[in-house]
XYZ file of C-alpha atoms in Angstrom:
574
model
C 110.274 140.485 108.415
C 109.903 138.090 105.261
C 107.253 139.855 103.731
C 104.710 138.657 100.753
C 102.533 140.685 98.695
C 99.802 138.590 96.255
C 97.805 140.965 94.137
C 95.104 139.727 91.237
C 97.117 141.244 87.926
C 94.620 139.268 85.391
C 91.414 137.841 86.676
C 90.457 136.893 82.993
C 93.876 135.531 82.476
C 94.155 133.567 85.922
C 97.054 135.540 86.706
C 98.424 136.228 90.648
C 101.314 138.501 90.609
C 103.389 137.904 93.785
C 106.127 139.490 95.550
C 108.692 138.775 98.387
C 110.851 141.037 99.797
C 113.309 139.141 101.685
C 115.726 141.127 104.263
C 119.715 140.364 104.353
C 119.547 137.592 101.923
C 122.047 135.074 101.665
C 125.185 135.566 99.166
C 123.600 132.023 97.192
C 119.990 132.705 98.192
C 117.946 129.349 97.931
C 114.216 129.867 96.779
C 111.765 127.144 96.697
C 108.290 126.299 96.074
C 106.737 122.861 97.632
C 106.171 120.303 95.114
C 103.039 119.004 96.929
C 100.990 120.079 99.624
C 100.523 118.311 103.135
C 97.352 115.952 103.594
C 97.105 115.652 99.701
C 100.133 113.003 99.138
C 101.135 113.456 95.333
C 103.718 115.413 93.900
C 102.101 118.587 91.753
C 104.971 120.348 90.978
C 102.717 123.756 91.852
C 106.170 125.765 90.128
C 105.157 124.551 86.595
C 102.418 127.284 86.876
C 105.206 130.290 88.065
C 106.945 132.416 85.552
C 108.217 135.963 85.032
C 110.445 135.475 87.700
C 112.679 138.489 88.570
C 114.708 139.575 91.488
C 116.793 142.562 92.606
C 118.630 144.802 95.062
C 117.632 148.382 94.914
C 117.587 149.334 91.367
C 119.619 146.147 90.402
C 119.214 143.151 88.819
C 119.737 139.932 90.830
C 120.950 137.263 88.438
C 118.464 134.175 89.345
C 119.730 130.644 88.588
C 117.674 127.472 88.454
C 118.872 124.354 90.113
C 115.837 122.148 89.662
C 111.744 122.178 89.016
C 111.486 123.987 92.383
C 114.680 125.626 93.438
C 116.417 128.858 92.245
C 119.065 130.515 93.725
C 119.608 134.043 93.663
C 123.285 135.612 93.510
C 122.992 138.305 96.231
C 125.124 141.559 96.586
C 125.519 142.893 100.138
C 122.553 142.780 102.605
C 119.755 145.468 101.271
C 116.356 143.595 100.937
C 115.997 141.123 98.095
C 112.729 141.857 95.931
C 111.362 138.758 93.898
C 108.682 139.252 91.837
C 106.762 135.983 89.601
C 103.557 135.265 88.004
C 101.534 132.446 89.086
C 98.985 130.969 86.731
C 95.886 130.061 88.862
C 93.059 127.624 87.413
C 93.080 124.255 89.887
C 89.703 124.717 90.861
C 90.511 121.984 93.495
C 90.856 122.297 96.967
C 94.783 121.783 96.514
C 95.774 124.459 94.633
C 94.891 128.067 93.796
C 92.175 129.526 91.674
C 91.379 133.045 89.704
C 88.781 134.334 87.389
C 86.187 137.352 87.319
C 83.782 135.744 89.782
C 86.456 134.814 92.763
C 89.931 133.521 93.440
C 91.099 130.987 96.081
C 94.881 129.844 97.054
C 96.864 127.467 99.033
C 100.535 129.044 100.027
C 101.775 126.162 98.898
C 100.924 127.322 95.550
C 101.955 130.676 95.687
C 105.202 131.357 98.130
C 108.433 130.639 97.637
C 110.267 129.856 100.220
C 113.792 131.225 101.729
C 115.828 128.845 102.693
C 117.045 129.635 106.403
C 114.130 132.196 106.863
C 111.000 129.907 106.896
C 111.385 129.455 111.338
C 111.075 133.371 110.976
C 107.768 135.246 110.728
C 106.586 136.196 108.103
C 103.554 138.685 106.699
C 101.699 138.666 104.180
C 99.839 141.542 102.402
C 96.801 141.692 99.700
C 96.650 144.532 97.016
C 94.017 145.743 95.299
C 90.771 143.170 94.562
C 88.061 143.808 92.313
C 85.240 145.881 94.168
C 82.810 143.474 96.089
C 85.300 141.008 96.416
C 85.562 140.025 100.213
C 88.535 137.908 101.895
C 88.137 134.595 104.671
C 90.812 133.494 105.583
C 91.915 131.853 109.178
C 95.206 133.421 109.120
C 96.170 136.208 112.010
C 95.003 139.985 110.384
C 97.332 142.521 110.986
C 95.699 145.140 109.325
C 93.095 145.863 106.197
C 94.145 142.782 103.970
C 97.216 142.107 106.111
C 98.149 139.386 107.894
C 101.236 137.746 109.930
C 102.063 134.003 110.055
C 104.559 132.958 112.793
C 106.733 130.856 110.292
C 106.670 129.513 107.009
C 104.918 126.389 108.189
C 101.742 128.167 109.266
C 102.033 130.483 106.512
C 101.550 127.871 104.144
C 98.449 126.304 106.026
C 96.222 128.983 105.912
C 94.069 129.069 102.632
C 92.309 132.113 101.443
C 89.068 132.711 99.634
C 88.276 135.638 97.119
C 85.061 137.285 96.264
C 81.617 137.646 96.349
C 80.473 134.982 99.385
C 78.165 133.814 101.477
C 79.277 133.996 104.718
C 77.818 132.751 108.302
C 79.451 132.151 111.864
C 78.554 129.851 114.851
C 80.044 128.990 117.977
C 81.107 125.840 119.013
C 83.310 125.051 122.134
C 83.597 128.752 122.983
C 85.935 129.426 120.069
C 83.932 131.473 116.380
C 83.386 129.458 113.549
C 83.123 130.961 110.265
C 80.985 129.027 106.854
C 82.474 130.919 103.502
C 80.388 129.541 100.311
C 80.979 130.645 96.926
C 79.028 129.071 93.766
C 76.019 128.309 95.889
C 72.268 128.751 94.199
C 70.092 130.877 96.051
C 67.993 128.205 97.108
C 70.911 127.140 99.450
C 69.715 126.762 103.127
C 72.587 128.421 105.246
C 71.479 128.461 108.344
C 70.614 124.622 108.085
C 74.324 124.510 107.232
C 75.647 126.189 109.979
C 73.588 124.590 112.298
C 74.234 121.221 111.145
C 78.088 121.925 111.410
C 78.092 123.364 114.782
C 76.464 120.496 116.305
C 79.435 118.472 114.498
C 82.008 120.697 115.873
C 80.237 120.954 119.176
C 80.372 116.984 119.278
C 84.136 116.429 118.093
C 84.786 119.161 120.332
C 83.592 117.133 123.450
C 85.406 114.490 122.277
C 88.739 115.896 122.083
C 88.473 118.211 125.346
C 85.600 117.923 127.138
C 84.115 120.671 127.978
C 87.878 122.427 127.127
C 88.478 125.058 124.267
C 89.890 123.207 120.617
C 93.214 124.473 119.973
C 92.697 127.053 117.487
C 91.336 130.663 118.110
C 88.803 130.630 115.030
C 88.379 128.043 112.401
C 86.960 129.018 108.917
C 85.216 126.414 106.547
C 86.205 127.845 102.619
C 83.713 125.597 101.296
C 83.125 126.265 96.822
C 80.065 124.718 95.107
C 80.035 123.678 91.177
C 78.778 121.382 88.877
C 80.741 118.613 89.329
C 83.794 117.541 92.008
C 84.112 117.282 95.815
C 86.922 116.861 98.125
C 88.614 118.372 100.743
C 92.012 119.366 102.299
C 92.123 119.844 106.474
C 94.381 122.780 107.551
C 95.407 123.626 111.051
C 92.632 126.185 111.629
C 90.546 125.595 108.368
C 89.644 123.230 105.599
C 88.807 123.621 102.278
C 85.828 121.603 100.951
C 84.750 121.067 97.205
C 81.278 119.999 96.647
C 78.489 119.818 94.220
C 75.662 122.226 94.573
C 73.156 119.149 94.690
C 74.938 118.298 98.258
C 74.176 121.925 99.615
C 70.550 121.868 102.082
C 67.688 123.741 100.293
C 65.335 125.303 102.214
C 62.100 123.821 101.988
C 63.498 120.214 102.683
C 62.524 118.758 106.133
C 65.202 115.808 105.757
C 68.419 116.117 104.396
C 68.970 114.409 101.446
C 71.656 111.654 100.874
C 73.933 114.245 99.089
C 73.938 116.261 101.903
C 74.693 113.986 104.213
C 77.838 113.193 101.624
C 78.718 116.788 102.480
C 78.237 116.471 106.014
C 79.935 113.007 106.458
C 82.811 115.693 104.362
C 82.316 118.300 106.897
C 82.863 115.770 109.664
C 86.245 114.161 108.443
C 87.807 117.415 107.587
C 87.028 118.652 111.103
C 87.915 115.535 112.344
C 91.619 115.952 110.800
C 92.154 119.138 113.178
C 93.323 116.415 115.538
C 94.211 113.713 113.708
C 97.053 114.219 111.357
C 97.068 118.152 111.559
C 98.694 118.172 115.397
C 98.025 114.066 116.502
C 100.433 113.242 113.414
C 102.759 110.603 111.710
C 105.867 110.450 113.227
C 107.560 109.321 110.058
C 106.551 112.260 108.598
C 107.850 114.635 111.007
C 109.000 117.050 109.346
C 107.377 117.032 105.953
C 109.680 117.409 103.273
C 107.976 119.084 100.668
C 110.265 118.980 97.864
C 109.607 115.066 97.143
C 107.662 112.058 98.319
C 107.574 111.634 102.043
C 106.458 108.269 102.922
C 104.738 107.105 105.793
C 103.125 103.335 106.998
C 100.795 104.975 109.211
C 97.771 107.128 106.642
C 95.384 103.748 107.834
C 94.928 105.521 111.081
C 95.541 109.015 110.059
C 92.925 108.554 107.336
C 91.460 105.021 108.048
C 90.429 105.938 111.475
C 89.321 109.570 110.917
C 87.231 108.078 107.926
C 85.403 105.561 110.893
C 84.679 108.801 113.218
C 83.497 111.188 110.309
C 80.047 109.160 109.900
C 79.690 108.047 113.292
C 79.797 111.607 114.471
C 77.272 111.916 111.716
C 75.365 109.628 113.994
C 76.047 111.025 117.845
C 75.055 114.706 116.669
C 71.837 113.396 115.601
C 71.986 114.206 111.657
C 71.551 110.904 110.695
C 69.722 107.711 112.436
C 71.219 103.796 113.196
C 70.020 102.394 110.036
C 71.140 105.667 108.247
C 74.410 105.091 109.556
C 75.021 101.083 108.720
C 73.793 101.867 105.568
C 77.057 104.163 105.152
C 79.002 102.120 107.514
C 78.393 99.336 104.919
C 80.231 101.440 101.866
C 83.700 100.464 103.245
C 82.918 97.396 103.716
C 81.711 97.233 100.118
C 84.455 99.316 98.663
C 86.834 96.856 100.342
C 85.332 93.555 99.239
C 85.139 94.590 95.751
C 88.959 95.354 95.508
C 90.873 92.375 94.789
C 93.983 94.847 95.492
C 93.470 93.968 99.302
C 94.971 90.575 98.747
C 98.245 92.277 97.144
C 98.960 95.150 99.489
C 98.399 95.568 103.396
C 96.903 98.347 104.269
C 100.008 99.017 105.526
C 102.027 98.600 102.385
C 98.780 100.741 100.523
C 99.737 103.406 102.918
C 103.409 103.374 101.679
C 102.438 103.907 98.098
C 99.978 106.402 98.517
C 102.031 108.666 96.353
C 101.821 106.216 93.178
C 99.242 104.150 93.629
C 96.043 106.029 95.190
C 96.637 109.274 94.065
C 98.044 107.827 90.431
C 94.752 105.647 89.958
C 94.550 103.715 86.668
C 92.645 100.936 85.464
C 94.494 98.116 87.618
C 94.417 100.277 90.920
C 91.996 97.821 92.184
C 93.847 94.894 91.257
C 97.282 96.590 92.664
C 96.252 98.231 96.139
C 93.870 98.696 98.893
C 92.238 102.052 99.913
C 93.650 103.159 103.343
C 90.717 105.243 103.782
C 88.291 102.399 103.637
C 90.430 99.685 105.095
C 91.727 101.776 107.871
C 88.401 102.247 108.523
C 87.053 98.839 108.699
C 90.563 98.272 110.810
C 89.085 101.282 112.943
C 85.665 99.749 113.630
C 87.444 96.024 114.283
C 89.169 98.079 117.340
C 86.479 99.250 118.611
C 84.278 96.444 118.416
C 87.219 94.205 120.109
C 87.550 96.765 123.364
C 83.852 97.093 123.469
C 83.157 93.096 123.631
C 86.515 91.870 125.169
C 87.304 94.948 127.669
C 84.640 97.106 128.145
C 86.381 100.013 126.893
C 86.411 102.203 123.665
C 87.782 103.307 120.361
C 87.363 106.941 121.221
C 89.724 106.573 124.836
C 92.471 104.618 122.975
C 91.879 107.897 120.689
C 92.007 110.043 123.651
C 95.191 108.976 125.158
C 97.140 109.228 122.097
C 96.354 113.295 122.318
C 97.066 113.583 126.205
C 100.287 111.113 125.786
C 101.509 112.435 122.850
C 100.310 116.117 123.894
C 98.694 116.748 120.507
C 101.964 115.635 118.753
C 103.630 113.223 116.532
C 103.279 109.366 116.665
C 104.095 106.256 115.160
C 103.230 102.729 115.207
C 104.459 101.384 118.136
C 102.395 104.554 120.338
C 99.190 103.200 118.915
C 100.083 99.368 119.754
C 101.157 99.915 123.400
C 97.946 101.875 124.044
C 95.878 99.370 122.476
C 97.480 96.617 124.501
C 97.088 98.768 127.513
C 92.846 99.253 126.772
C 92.291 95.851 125.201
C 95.231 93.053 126.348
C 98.149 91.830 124.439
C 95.045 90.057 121.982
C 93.973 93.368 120.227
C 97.559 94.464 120.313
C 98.338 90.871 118.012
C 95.449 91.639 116.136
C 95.813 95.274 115.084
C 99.462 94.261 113.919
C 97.654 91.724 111.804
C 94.907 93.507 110.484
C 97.488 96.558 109.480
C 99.874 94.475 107.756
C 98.581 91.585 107.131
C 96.322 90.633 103.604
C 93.887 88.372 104.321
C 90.098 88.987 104.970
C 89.360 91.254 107.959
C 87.006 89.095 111.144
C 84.126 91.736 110.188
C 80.665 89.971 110.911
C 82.496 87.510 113.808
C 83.160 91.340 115.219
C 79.571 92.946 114.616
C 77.847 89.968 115.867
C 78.341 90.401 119.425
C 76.568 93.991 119.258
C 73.629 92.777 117.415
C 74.137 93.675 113.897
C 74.062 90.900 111.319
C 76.708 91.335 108.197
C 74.249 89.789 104.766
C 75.549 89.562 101.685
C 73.444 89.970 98.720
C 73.370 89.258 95.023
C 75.209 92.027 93.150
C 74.956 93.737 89.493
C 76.038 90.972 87.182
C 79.037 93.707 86.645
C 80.470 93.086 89.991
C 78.989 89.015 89.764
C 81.639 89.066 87.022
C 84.251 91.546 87.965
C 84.029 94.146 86.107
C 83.505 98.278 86.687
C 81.783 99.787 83.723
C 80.838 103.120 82.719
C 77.043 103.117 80.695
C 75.701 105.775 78.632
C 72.702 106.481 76.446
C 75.035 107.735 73.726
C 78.321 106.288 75.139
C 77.472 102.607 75.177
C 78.568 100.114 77.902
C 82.295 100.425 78.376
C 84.671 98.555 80.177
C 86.824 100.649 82.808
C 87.916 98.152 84.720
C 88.509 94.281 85.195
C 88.823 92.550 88.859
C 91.534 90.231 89.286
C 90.324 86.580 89.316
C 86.643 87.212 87.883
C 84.935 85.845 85.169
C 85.359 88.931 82.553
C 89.351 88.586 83.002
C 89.073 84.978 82.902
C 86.606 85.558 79.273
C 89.647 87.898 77.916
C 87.903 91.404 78.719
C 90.181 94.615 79.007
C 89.580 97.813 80.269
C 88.655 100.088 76.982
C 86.714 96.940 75.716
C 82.678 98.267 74.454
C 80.168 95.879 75.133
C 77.532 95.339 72.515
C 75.103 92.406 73.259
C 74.616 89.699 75.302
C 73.402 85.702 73.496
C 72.483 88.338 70.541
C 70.113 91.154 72.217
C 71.473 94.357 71.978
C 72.460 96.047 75.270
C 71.956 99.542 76.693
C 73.065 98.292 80.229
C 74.931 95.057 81.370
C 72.057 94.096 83.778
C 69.362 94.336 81.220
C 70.831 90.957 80.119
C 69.378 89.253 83.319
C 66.167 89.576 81.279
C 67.165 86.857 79.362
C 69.873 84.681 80.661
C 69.196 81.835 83.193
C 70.408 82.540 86.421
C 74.509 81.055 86.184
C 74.130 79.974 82.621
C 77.626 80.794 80.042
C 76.769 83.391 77.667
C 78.241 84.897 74.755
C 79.205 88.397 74.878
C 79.658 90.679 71.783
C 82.610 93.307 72.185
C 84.177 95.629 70.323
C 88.349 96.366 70.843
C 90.160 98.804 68.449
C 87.721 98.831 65.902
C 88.019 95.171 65.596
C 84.746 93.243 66.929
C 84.843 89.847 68.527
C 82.626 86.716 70.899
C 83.542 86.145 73.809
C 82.606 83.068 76.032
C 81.465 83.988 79.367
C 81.240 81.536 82.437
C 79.275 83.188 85.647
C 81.114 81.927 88.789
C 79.241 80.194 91.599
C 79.795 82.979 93.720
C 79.994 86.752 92.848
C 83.645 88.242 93.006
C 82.047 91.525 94.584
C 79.024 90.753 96.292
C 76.614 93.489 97.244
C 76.852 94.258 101.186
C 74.127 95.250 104.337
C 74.558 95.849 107.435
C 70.817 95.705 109.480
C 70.483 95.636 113.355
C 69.079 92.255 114.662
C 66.857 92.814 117.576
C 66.334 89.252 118.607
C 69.655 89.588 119.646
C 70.950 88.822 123.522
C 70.276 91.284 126.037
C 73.843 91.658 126.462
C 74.892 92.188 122.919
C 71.733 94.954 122.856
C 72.996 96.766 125.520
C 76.445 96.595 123.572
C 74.432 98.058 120.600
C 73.008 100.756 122.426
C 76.304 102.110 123.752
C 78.239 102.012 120.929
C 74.963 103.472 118.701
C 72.520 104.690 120.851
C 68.881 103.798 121.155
């Protein structure tokens, strides 16, 4: 069997070592590592961070030529076992990568195995040396033994993350299968059980969703979830995700409520769970298989991400974490996000989709201007299809959802799939529709949609940053600077560039932008002090008549008609 061994050689120098004994090799053994890993769509080049690379047969050396970035090939002798043995430097404290130090270690496979060509349909096992005493291991992946464990290909191998160390650890169980929490970096005045109970009624829910009162389609599923000061994310896996967040987002005990960070976490929680089914076995066909040695494209991330980004807060909502106004206040961030990206006239979400790999993972300071987030798009595009079979065919989002996983039998999909069932649930109309909300640029029918259901779209007067288009970062000692300029707003149209300080408004000093609405008459020019290179300059600024970004609620109207607050209740409860 293709066999692995990862053991911690350096915890203070972030050092793995790893080892892979590879049975009857090849003559012109290939040996790769992926350049990115799936659900995270950028190339990382995770072989920058190997070295020491060796190899041999027996006692002899194995000469080891490199073709590219991530490919060797090893010049084999005969069939007794190749032995490979690397470094891998370890200190991406993401959720993408792998991690070491004194206090705990963390890797993706995708990080740390090299893969042999023509072996990676074979099984293959994987063994942990020696960890520093105390340390503990979670980890989804099949054991096999005390710190061993089997993977039935390369594939799975890879999609398996482990956590290292000293942990917190608590289990549930949802849908008759074990659920494991794993938190590392927490303070002690982290609520756990809160946590776990919160997550198993999400799991519980999603659960129902998918299968009724059926088992998910995973034995166990492990939640490697680190803590810090700063940074959140997360990555799904087929039996696990890995989830970054701040320790300000973790339940305390004491609090009766949870906060608005921890419903960030749990909205986190949701989505990652969420991606189980959608995108981990309900995938893009276009991406089938992933080719993980460069960019694999695919049209389709608005639903994969769009419309798991819709059900991540709503679920928020049907396991009773958070209330209806709770949730169209967070409905209403997409909608925001959205509206304030002049991007969404350039790209379709479609097209945003496409570029993923240089556009939303590459952001700069004209990613707004350039693209549309698929996440919050595909979203909005999400909620417009379920609003449209809710008022035009009395049918839902989550069976159009449904059918996809019972046609498709948990399997790939592509475009056309999620067309023909939403002509089938909602009429040739929604079918027309979904093609042009996907690829089309204009403005998406949002308040027309939420109408019928008794919830009123308002828009509202917005910083006089986003009244003039402009993102800014502000700072005691940092000043007001300029990260970005929107596409047809008043600060591109005065001459302002990202980089650009702000120093004073009509000649009163500034600490923030909006302080200036102290003084200036409501749509009145001004003259703005800035600062570019060292050099300092005026600039004449003209407010428009209408904010480029305005500020966005949602609020239930319950003067509504009967009908539309019956249409309300069923699609948000009470």
């Amino acid at each position: 069997m293709v066999a692995y061994r990862v053991e911690v050689e350096d915890a203070r120098a972030h050092l793995f070592r790893v080892t892979l004994t590879l049975p009857r090799p090849a003559a012109q053994q290939v040996l790769a590592l992926p350049a990115w890993i799936p659900g995270s769509y950028m190339v990382r080049d995770f072989a920058r961070h190997l070295s020491h690379l060796e190899a041999r047969q027996g006692r002899r050396p194995v000469p080891l030529e490199q073709r590219d970035k991530t490919t060797w090939v090893a010049h084999c002798s005969g069939t007794a076992a190749l032995v490979l043995s690397y470094r891998v430097y370890a200190f991406d404290s993401s959720v993408r990568g792998a991690f070491l130090d004194a206090e705990r270690g963390f890797f993706n496979g995708s990080s740390l195995f090299l893969r042999a060509a023509g072996r990676d349909a074979e099984p293959q096992r994987l063994a942990l040396g020696t960890l520093p005493r105390g340390w503990q291991v979670a980890t989804a992946m099949a054991g096999d033994g005390p710190r061993r464990f089997v993977a039935a290909d390369y594939a799975e191998l890879i999609d398996h993350p482990f956590t290292l160390g000293r942990c917190w650890r608590g289990t549930f169980t949802a849908g008759g299968v074990p659920h494991e929490m794993v938190v590392t970096g927490a303070w002690p005045s982290f609520d756990g059980d809160r946590l776990l109970a919160d997550t198993r009624r999400l799991c519980a829910a999603q659960i129902r969703f998918w299968h009724g009162r059926g088992k998910p389609p995973f034995d166990r599923y492990v939640f490697h979830l680190h803590v810090s000061d700063g940074g959140s994310g997360g990555l799904e896996h087929r039996a696990s995700t890995a989830l970054g967040a701040t320790r300000a987002e973790l339940p305390r005990r004491g609090e009766s409520t949870a906060s608005d960070a921890t419903v960030g976490l749990l909205g986190l929680v949701s989505h990652e769970y969420f991606h189980t089914w959608n995108v981990k076995r309900l995938r893009p066909r276009d991406m089938e298989p992933p080719d993980l040695a460069r960019e694999h494209h695919s049209t389709l991330l608005w639903f994969f991400e769009g419309f798991t980004s819709y059900y991540d807060d709503l679920f928020l909502l049907r396991a009773g974490l958070v209330d209806r106004g709770q949730y169209l206040r967070l409905l209403a961030r997409p909608i925001q996000t959205v509206l304030g990206t002049p991007g969404r006239h350039a790209q379709s979400v479609a097209e945003a989709s496409f570029d993923a790999w240089t556009r939303y993972y590459r952001q700069d300071e004209n990613t707004p201007n350039a693209t549309v987030s698929y996440y919050a798009k595909g979203a909005l595009v999400a909620l417009l299809c379920d609003l449209w079979l809710r008022t035009h065919a009395g049918q839902t989002l989550d069976t159009l959802m449904q059918r996809l996983w019972q046609r498709s039998r948990g399997g790939p999909i592509g475009e056309d799939d999620i067309l023909t069932t939403a002509a089938a649930l909602g009429g040739a109309g929604l079918r027309t529709a979904l093609q042009g909300w996907v690829h089309g640029r204009g403005e998406l029918p949002l308040a027309a949609a939420l109408a019928p259901l008794g919830v009123v779209l308002r828009e509202e007067a917005p910083s006089l940053a986003a009244t003039l288009g402009l993102k800014l970062a502000e700072g005691a000692l940092s000043g007001v600077q300029v990260r970005q300029v929107l596409r047809g707003g008043a600060a591109e149209a005065a001459g302002l560039s990202p980089g650009d300080e702000l120093l004073a408004v009509d000649g009163w000093r500034l600490r923030r932008l909006d302080d200036a609405r102290q003084w200036l008459r409501p749509g009145a020019a001004f003259d703005l002090l800035m600062a570019r290179d060292q050099r300092v300059a005026t600039l004449r600024v003209v407010p428009p008549a209408r904010p480029l970004a305005p500020a966005v609620t949602l609020a239930a109207d319950d003067t509504a008609a009967p009908a539309a607050l019956a249409l309300r209740r069923a699609w948000l409860g009470g």
